[in-house]
Amino acid sequence: MATKSKNFGWPDVEKSEQAMIEGILEGSPDGVGVAVIRLDCGCKKMAAVDVHGEPASKIIMYRDNAQSICEQCQEDQGAFTRVARQFISWKKPEPDHATQEMITRKVLGS
């Protein structure tokens, strides 16, 4: 049975994303969260971010239940014009609200 803490407090996090987020954070000791960018094609980009809004891991691109990303992403590396949804899934304990806002603006531009 899944527990609420597994999704780091984000109801939008899909089950497949949870495993990726946990793996990225496990390999990124400086990470305070993972930026999740869902593209309109179904591919996803993720990367850990540190408390200063700087990358704390490499960007990982993947597509659920597929061996590789789609042809469009192979051509344009997941262009920002095709972003369908983006957010940061925060590691517990979460940074304070002001820090979250600064990181979100710096990483996602919103």
XYZ file of C-alpha atoms in Angstrom:
110
model
C 0.000 0.000 0.000
C 1.447 3.366 -1.040
C 1.847 6.007 1.610
C 1.209 9.705 1.153
C 4.862 10.540 1.865
C 5.960 8.635 -1.253
C 4.720 11.405 -3.536
C 6.492 14.147 -1.579
C 3.195 15.950 -1.044
C 2.397 16.467 -4.731
C -0.951 14.983 -5.709
C -0.032 15.487 -9.408
C 2.926 13.112 -9.245
C 2.157 9.970 -11.215
C 3.296 6.585 -9.902
C 5.977 6.233 -12.602
C 7.259 9.712 -11.770
C 7.484 8.858 -8.065
C 10.043 6.146 -8.705
C 12.077 8.432 -10.959
C 11.944 11.299 -8.450
C 13.050 9.045 -5.609
C 15.910 7.655 -7.711
C 17.066 11.099 -8.812
C 17.014 12.422 -5.236
C 18.815 9.338 -3.955
C 21.631 9.993 -6.424
C 21.669 13.748 -5.750
C 22.612 14.427 -2.117
C 22.409 18.213 -2.641
C 18.944 17.979 -4.200
C 16.009 19.618 -2.393
C 13.548 18.780 -5.146
C 13.119 17.500 -8.669
C 11.907 19.633 -11.549
C 9.349 17.628 -13.541
C 8.522 18.798 -17.054
C 5.821 16.905 -18.925
C 5.779 17.432 -22.670
C 2.736 17.304 -24.943
C 4.098 14.152 -26.613
C 4.146 12.168 -23.357
C 7.899 12.369 -22.808
C 9.201 13.818 -19.535
C 12.288 15.718 -18.446
C 13.460 15.637 -14.832
C 16.431 16.942 -12.885
C 17.267 17.542 -9.238
C 17.761 21.117 -8.076
C 19.673 22.399 -5.065
C 18.699 25.032 -2.497
C 20.092 27.791 -4.769
C 18.059 26.666 -7.800
C 21.101 25.193 -9.500
C 21.177 21.733 -11.103
C 21.967 18.935 -8.658
C 21.790 16.172 -11.286
C 21.846 15.647 -15.010
C 18.619 16.083 -16.958
C 16.884 12.769 -17.513
C 14.466 12.394 -20.420
C 12.194 9.394 -20.617
C 8.830 8.158 -21.784
C 6.708 5.796 -19.709
C 6.645 2.213 -20.976
C 8.984 3.012 -23.883
C 12.568 2.143 -24.636
C 13.401 5.646 -25.810
C 12.005 9.141 -26.099
C 9.843 10.014 -29.111
C 11.228 11.084 -32.493
C 10.168 14.692 -31.934
C 12.134 14.865 -28.660
C 15.110 13.211 -30.323
C 15.063 16.072 -32.827
C 14.379 19.051 -30.526
C 15.419 17.704 -27.071
C 11.960 18.449 -25.674
C 11.516 22.051 -26.743
C 9.994 24.386 -24.141
C 7.212 25.282 -26.579
C 5.828 21.768 -26.092
C 5.636 21.864 -22.275
C 2.233 20.635 -21.096
C 2.854 20.821 -17.318
C 5.814 21.622 -15.085
C 6.375 21.643 -11.340
C 8.921 20.853 -8.657
C 8.407 17.883 -6.376
C 10.014 18.854 -3.053
C 12.011 16.538 -0.817
C 10.917 16.363 2.839
C 11.560 18.471 4.798
C 10.610 21.024 2.165
C 12.466 24.338 1.870
C 10.599 27.345 3.249
C 7.996 29.011 1.009
C 10.255 31.909 -0.066
C 13.030 29.497 -1.073
C 10.538 27.353 -2.995
C 9.309 30.409 -4.889
C 12.870 31.547 -5.715
C 13.848 28.075 -6.962
C 10.639 27.707 -8.977
C 11.134 31.094 -10.671
C 14.782 30.336 -11.425
C 14.232 26.788 -12.675
C 10.830 26.950 -14.347
C 10.494 30.668 -14.967
C 7.108 30.835 -13.290
